[in-house]
Coordinates of C-alpha atoms in Angstrom, one line a residue:
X1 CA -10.8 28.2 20.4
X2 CA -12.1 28.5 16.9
X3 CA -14.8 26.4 15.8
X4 CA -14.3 25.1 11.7
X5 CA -17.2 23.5 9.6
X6 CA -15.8 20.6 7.8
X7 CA -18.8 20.2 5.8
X8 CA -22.3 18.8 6.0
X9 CA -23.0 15.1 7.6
X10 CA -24.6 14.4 4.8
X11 CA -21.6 14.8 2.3
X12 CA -18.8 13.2 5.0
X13 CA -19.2 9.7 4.0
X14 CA -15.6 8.3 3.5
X15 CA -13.8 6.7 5.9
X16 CA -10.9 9.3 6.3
X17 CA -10.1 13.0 5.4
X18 CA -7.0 15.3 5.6
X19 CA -7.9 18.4 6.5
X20 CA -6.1 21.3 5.3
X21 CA -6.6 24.6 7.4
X22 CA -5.6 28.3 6.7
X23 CA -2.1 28.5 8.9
X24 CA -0.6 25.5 6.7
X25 CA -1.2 22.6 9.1
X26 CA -3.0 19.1 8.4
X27 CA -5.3 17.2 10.3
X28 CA -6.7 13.9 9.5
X29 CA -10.5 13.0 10.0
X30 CA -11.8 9.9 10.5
X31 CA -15.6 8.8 10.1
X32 CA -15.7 4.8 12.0
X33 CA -18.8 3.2 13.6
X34 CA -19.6 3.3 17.0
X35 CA -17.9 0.2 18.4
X36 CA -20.8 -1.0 20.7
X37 CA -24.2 1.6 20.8
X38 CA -25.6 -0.6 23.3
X39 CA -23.3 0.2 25.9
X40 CA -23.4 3.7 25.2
X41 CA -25.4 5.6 28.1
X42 CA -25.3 9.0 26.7
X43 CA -24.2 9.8 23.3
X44 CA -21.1 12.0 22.8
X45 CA -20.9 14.8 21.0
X46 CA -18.9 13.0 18.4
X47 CA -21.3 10.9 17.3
X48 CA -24.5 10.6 15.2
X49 CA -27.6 9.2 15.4
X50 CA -27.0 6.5 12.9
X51 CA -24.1 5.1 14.6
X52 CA -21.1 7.1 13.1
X53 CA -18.1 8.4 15.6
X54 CA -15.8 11.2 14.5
X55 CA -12.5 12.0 15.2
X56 CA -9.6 14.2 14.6
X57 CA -5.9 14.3 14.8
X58 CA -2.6 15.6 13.6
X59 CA -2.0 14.6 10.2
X60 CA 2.0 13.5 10.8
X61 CA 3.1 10.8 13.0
X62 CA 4.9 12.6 16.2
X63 CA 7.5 9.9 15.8
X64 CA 9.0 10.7 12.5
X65 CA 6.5 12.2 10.4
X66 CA 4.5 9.6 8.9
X67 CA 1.5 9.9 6.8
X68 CA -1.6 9.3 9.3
X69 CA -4.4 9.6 7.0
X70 CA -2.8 6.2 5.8
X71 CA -2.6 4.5 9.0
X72 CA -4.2 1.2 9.8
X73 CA -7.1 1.2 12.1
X74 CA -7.7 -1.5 14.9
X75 CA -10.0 -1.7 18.2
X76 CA -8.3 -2.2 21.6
X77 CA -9.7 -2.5 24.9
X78 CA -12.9 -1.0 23.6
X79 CA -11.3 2.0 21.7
X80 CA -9.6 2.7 18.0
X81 CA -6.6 2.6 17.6
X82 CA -4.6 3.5 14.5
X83 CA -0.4 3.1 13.5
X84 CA 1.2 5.1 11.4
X85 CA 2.1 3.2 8.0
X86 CA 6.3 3.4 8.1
X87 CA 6.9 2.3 11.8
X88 CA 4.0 1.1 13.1
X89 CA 3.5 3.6 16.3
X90 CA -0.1 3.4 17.6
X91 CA -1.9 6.0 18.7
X92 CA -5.4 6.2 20.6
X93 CA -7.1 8.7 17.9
X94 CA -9.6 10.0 20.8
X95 CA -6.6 11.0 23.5
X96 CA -3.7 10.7 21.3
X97 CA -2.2 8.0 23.9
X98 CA 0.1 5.5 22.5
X99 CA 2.2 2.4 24.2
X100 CA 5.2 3.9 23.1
X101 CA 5.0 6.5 25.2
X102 CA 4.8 9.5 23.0
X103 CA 1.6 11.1 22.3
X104 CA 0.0 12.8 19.2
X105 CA -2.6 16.0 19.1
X106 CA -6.3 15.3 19.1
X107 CA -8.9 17.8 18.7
X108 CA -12.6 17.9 19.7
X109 CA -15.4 17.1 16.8
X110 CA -18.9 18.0 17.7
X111 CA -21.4 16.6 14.8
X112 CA -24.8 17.5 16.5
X113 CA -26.7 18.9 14.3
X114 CA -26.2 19.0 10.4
X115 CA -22.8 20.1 10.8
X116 CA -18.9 18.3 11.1
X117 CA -17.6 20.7 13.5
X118 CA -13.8 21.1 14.8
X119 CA -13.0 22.9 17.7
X120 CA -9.3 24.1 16.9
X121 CA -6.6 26.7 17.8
X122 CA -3.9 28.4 16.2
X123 CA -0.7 27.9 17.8
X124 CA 0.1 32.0 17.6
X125 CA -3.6 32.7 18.5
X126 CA -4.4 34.0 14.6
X127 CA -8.0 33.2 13.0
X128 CA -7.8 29.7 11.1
X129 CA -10.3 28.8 8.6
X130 CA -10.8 25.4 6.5
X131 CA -9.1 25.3 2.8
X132 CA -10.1 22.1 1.9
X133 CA -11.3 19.3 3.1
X134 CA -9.7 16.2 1.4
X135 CA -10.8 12.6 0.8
X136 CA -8.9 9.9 1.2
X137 CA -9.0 7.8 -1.5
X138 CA -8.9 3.9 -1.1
X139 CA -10.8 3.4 -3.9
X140 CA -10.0 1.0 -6.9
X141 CA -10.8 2.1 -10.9
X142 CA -12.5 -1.3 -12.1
X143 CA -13.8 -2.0 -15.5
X144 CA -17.2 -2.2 -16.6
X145 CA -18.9 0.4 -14.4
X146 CA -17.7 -1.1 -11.2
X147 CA -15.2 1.7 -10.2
X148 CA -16.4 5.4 -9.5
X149 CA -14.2 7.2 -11.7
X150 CA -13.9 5.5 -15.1
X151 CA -14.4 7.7 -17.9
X152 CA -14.5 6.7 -21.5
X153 CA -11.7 6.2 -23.4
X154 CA -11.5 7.8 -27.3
X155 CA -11.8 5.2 -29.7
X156 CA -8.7 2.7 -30.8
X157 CA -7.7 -0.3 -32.5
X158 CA -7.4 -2.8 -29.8
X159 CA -6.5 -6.4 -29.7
X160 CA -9.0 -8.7 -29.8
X161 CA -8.0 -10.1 -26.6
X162 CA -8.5 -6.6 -25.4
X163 CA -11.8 -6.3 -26.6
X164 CA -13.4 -10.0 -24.9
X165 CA -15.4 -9.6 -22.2
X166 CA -14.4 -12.1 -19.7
X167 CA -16.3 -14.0 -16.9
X168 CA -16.6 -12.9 -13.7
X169 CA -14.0 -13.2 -11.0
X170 CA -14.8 -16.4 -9.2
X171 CA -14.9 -16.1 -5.2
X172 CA -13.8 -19.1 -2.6
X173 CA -16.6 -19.8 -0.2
X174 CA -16.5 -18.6 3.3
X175 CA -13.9 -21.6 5.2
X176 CA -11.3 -20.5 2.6
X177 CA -8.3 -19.9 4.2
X178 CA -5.8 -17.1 3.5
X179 CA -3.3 -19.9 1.5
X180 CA -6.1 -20.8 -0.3
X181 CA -7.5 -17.4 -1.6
X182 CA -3.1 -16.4 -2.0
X183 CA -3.1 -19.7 -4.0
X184 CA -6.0 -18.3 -6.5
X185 CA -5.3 -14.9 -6.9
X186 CA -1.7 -16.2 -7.9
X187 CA -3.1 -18.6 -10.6
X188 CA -5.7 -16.1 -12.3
X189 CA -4.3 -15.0 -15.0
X190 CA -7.1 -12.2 -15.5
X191 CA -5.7 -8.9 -14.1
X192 CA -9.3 -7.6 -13.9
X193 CA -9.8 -10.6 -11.6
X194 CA -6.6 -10.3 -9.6
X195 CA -7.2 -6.3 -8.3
X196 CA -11.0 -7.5 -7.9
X197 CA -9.8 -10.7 -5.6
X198 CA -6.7 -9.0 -3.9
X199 CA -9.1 -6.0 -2.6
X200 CA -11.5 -8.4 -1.5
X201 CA -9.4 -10.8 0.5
X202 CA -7.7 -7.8 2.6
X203 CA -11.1 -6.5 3.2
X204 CA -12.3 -9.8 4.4
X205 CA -9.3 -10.3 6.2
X206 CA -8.9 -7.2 8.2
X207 CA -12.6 -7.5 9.2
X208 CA -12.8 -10.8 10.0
X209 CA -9.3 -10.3 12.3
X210 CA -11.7 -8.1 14.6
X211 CA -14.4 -10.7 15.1
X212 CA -14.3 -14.1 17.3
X213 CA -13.4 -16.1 13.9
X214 CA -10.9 -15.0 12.2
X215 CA -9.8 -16.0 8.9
X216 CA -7.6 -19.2 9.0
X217 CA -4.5 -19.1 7.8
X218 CA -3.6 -22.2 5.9
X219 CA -0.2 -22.7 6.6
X220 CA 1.4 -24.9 4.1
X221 CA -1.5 -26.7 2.9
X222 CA -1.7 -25.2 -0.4
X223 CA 1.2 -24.7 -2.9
X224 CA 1.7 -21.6 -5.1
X225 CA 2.6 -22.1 -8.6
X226 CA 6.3 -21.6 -10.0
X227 CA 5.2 -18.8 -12.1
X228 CA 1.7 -16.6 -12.1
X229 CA 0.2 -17.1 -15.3
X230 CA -0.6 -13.8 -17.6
X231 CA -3.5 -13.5 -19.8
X232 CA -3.1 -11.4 -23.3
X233 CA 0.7 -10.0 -23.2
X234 CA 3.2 -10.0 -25.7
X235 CA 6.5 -10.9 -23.5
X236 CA 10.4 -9.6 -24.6
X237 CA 13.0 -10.4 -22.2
X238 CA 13.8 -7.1 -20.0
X239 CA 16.5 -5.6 -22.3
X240 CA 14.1 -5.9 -25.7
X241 CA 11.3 -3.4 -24.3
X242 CA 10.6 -0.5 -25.7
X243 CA 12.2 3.1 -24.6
X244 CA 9.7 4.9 -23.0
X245 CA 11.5 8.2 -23.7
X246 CA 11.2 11.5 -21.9
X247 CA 7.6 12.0 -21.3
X248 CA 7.0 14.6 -24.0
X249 CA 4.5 13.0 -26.3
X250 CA 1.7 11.3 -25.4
X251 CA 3.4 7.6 -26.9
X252 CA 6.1 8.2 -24.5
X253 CA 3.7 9.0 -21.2
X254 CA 1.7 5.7 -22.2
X255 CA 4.9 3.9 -22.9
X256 CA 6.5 5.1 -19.1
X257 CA 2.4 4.2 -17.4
X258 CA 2.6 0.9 -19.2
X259 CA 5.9 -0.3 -17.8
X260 CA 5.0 0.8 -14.2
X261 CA 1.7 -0.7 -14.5
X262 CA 3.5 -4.5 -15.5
X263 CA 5.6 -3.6 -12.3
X264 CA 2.5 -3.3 -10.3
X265 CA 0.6 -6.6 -11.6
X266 CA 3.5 -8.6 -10.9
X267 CA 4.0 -6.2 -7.6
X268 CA 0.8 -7.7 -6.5
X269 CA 1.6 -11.7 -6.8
X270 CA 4.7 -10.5 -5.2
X271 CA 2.7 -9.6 -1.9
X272 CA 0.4 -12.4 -2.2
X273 CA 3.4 -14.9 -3.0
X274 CA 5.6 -14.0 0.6
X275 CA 2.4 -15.1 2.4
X276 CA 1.7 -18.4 1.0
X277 CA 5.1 -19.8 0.1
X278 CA 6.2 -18.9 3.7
X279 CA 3.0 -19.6 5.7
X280 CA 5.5 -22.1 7.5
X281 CA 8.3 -20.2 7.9
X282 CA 10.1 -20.5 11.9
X283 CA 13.0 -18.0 12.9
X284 CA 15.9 -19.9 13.7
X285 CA 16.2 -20.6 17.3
X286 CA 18.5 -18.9 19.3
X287 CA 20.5 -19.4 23.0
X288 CA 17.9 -17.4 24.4
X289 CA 14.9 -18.4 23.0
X290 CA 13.1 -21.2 20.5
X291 CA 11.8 -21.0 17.0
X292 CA 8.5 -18.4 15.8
X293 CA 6.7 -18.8 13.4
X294 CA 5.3 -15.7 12.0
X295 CA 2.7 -13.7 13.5
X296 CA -0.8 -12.8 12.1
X297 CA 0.2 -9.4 12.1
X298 CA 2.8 -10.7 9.0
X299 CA 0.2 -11.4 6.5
X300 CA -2.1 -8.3 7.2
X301 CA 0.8 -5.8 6.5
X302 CA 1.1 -8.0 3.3
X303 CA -2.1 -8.4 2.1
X304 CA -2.1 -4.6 2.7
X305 CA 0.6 -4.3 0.7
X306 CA -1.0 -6.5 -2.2
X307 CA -4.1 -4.6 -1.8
X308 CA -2.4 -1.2 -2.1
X309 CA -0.5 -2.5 -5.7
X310 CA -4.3 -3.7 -7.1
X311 CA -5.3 -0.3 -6.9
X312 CA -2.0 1.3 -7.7
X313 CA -2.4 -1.3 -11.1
X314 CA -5.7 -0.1 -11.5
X315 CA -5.0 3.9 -11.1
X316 CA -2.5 3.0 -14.1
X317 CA -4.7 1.1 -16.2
X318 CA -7.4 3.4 -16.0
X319 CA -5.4 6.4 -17.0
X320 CA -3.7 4.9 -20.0
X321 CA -7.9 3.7 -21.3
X322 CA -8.3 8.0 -20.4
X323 CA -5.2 8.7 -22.7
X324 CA -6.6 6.3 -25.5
X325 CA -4.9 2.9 -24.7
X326 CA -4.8 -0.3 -22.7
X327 CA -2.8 -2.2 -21.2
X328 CA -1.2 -4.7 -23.2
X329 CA -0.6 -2.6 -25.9
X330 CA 2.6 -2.7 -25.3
X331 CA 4.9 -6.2 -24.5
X332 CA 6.2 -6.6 -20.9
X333 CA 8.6 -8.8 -19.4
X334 CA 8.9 -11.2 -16.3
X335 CA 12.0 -9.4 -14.9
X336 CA 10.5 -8.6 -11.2
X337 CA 9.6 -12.2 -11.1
X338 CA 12.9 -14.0 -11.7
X339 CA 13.9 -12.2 -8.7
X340 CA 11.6 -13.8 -6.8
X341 CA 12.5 -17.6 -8.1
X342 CA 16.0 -16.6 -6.9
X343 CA 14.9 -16.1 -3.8
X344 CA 12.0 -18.2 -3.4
X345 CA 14.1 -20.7 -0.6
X346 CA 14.3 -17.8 2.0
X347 CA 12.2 -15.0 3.4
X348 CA 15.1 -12.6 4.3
X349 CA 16.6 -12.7 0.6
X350 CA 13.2 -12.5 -0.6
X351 CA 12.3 -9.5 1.8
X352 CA 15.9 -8.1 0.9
X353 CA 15.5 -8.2 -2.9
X354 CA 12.1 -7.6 -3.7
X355 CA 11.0 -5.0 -0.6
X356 CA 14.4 -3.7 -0.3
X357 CA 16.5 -3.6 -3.1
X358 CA 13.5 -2.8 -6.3
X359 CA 10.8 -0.9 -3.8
X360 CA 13.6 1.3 -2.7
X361 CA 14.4 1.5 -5.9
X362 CA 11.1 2.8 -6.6
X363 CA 11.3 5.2 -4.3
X364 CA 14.6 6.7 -5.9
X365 CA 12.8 7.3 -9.4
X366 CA 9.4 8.4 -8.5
X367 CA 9.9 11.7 -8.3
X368 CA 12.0 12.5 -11.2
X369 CA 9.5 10.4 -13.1
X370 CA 6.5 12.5 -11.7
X371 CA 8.2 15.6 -12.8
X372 CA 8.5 14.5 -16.2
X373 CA 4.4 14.4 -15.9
X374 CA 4.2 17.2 -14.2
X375 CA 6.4 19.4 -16.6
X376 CA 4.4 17.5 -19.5
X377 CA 1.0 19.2 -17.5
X378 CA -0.4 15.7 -17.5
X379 CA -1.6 16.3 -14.0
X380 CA -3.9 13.2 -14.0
X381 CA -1.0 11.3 -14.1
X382 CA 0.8 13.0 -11.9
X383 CA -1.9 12.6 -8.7
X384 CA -1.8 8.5 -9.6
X385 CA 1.8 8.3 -9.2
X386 CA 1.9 10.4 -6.1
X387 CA -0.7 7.9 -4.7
X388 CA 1.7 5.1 -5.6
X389 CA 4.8 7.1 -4.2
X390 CA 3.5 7.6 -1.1
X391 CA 2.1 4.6 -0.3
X392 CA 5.2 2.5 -1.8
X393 CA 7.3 4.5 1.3
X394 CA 5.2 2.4 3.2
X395 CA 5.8 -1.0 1.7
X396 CA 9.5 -0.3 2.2
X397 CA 8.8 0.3 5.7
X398 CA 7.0 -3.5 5.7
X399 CA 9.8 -5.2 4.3
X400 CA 12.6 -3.4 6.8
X401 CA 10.1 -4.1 9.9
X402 CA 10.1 -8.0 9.0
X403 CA 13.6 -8.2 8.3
X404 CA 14.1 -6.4 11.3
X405 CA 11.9 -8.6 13.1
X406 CA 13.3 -11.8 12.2
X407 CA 17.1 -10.7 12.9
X408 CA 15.9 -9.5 16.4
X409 CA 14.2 -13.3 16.8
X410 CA 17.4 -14.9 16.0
X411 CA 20.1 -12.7 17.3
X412 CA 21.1 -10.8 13.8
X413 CA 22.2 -7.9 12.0
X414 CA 19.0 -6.7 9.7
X415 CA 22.0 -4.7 7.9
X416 CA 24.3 -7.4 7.4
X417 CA 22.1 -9.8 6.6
X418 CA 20.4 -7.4 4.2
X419 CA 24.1 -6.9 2.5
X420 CA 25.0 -10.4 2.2
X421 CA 21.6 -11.5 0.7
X422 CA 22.5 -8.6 -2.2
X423 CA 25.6 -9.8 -2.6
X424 CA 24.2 -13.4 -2.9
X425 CA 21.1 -12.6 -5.3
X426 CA 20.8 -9.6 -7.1
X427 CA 23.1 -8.7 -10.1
X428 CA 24.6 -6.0 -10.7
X429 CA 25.6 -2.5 -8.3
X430 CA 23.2 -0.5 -6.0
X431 CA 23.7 2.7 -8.0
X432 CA 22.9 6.4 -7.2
X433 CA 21.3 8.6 -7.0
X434 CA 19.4 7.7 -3.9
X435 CA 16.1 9.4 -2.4
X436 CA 18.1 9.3 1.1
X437 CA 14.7 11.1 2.6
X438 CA 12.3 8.7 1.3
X439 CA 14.5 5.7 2.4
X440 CA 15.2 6.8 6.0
X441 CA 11.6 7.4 5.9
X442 CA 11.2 3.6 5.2
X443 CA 13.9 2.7 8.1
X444 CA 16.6 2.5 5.5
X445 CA 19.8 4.7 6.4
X446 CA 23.0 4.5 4.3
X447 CA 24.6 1.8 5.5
X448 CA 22.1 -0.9 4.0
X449 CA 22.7 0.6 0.6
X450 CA 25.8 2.7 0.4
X451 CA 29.1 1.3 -1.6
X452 CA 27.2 -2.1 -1.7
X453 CA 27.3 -4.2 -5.5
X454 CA 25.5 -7.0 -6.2
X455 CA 26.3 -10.4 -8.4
X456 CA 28.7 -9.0 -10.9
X457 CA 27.2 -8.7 -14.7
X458 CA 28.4 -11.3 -17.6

């Protein structure tokens, strides 16, 4: 059993790390407060003084591989408990149980001392030593100092819009409920102020969830509005924008970051918009059982999912100011959104189009678009879009397990019903080429998306 320094206590202070060891394998470390120091007799050897437990495990979900180091974290029965990201298999990250009945590898951590120390051994017995130890990041660039890695952009002509400083973002007092904070996140037309509000009602949310008052939820006493405002943009209808090109030049790079970060500031009200205009939503009842409405657990993975697109907007935005523009520099259109009016009467089409139809759509392009980056050597591009890549495998996965969900309530086929809502609301063909591996990672095999066409063209 080798013992491996993962660094000094006093430089471990995120919340999670991957660890990347000497014989290729990847651990994930996680840094979480003691759940209840009172109750604590004797301290274990994972945890410090100041109230701080560490733990590590395998880096990819036993299950089918998912990315642990992005898995949600929840206390049950008096112990953490994380799930992977894509299908939502939990695992006790102290004994590696889970409910499911498979189990994942946990390794000592012994932190007395000054040390982060893992106690670790090579499957063929070899000496293993620590390459790097990771961070996580969760963190959002925001403007004006408030993020921790802006850097200053090289002087431009900007718009005057561009230039104003705005107010600051207001915040709904403490009995707002999660309608209420969807509604005004939805009507601020200040994208500083929607990444700023999104971030702070998942992190409110998901820590009030493990108190004795959790947030209320608001079902149906606020109305979103038809259409999110913008603030500043120039707007052409989807086939007047601009050719991004190859990636060669620096124009075209800003050009291909601009349109993906429009797609992510309307990806954002997307998320927010699914748990407001169905708060009420019931399953149709069935033979065997009644109507459901729809679990807590619905508009956590979505405010997750909103939370995730504020910081991939603000990754974007931030690396367009490095490379000398803004955004808005360029116009944008509303196409993302007229998808959502279409389907603004149902949650299934909704989840079908938006999650499962344009996500996966995503997750078909990202990589040949990060290669054009990459072969550019525009390598702080690059890491921002694997953040996004990665993590938008994981909103795919939300959208299949709620489909799924509701066709299991009331007795359905997720894959026809996925098939027909295509061939009710989106226009045109499901084309190739398709990232088969990143889709089956999401839940999605071919026969959601294979020889399937949409609302024929004009």
């Amino acid at each position: 059993m080798a013992l491996i320094r993962l660094g000094q206590l006093s430089e471990i202070r995120q919340a999670r790390y991957v660890i990347h060891l000497s014989d290729k394998k990847r651990l994930v470390l996680f840094r979480l407060p003691v759940i209840d120091p009172s109750k604590k007799a004797n301290q274990a050897a994972n945890e410090t003084d100041d109230g701080w437990v560490y733990y590590v495990m395998e880096a990819e979900c036993p299950h089918a591989g998912g990315p642990m180091q992005d898995s949600s974290v929840d206390i049950e029965d008096s112990a953490y408990v994380v799930s992977c990201p894509w299908h939502a298999y939990d695992f006790n990250v102290e004994t590696g149980e889970s409910s499911l009945g498979i189990k994942a590898c946990t390794f000592p951590v012994d932190v007395r001392g000054e040390y982060v120390t893992l106690s670790y051994s090579a499957e063929d017995g070899s000496d293993v030593s620590l390459v790097k130890l990771e961070p996580v990041s969760e963190k959002f660039k925001l403007k004006d100092g408030k993020g921790p890695n802006k850097k200053a952009a090289p002087k431009q002509e900007v718009s005057q819009v561009h230039q104003t400083e705005s107010a600051p973002a207001k915040y709904l007092d403490e009995n707002a409920t999660v309608c209420d904070w969807c509604a005004h996140i939805l009507n601020s037309p200040n994208p500083e102020h929607k990444i700023e509000l999104t971030a702070h009602l998942f992190s409110i949310f998901t820590e009030r969830e493990a108190s004795s008052s959790p947030m209320p939820l608001g079902r149906g006493t606020v109305s979103p509005p038809a259409q999110p405002p913008r603030e500043g943009l120039s707007e052409v209808q989807p086939w007047a924008t601009q050719k991004s090109g190859k990636g060669g030049t620096l124009k075209s790079r800003i050009a291909m970051l601009h349109a993906l970060a429009n797609i992510e500031l309307w990806a954002i009200d997307l998320a927010v918009d699914i748990c407001i205009r169905f708060a009420t939503f019931q399953t149709v009842p069935t033979s065997q059982g009644g109507s459901r409405q729809l679990p807590r657990a619905f508009f956590h993975d979505w405010l997750k999912v909103a939370s995730d697109e504020a910081k991939h907007f603000s990754l974007l935005r931030a690396r367009m100011e490095e490379m000398g523009s803004y955004f808005g520099a360029l116009p944008v259109h509303h196409g993302l959104w007229e998808s959502a009016t279409i389907t603004a009467h149902d949650l299934r089409a909704r989840i079908s189009i938006i999650a499962l139809v344009h996500e996966a759509r995503g997750l078909d392009v990202n990589p040949m678009t990060i290669e054009k980056f990459r072969r550019a050597g525009d390598i702080e591009s690059v890491q921002s879009l694997e953040v996004i890549h990665n993590d938008e495998i994981t909103h795919v996965t939300t959208g299949h397990r709620w489909l799924t969900w509701i066709c299991q309530e009331e007795g359905t086929d997720p894959v026809h019903v996925f098939r027909t809502n295509v061939r009710k609301y989106f226009r045109g063909n499901i084309k190739e080429p398709f990232n088969s591996e990143a889709r089956a990672q999401a839940g999605l095999d071919g026969r959601y998306y294979q020889n399937l066409e949409g609302v024929p063209l004009a």
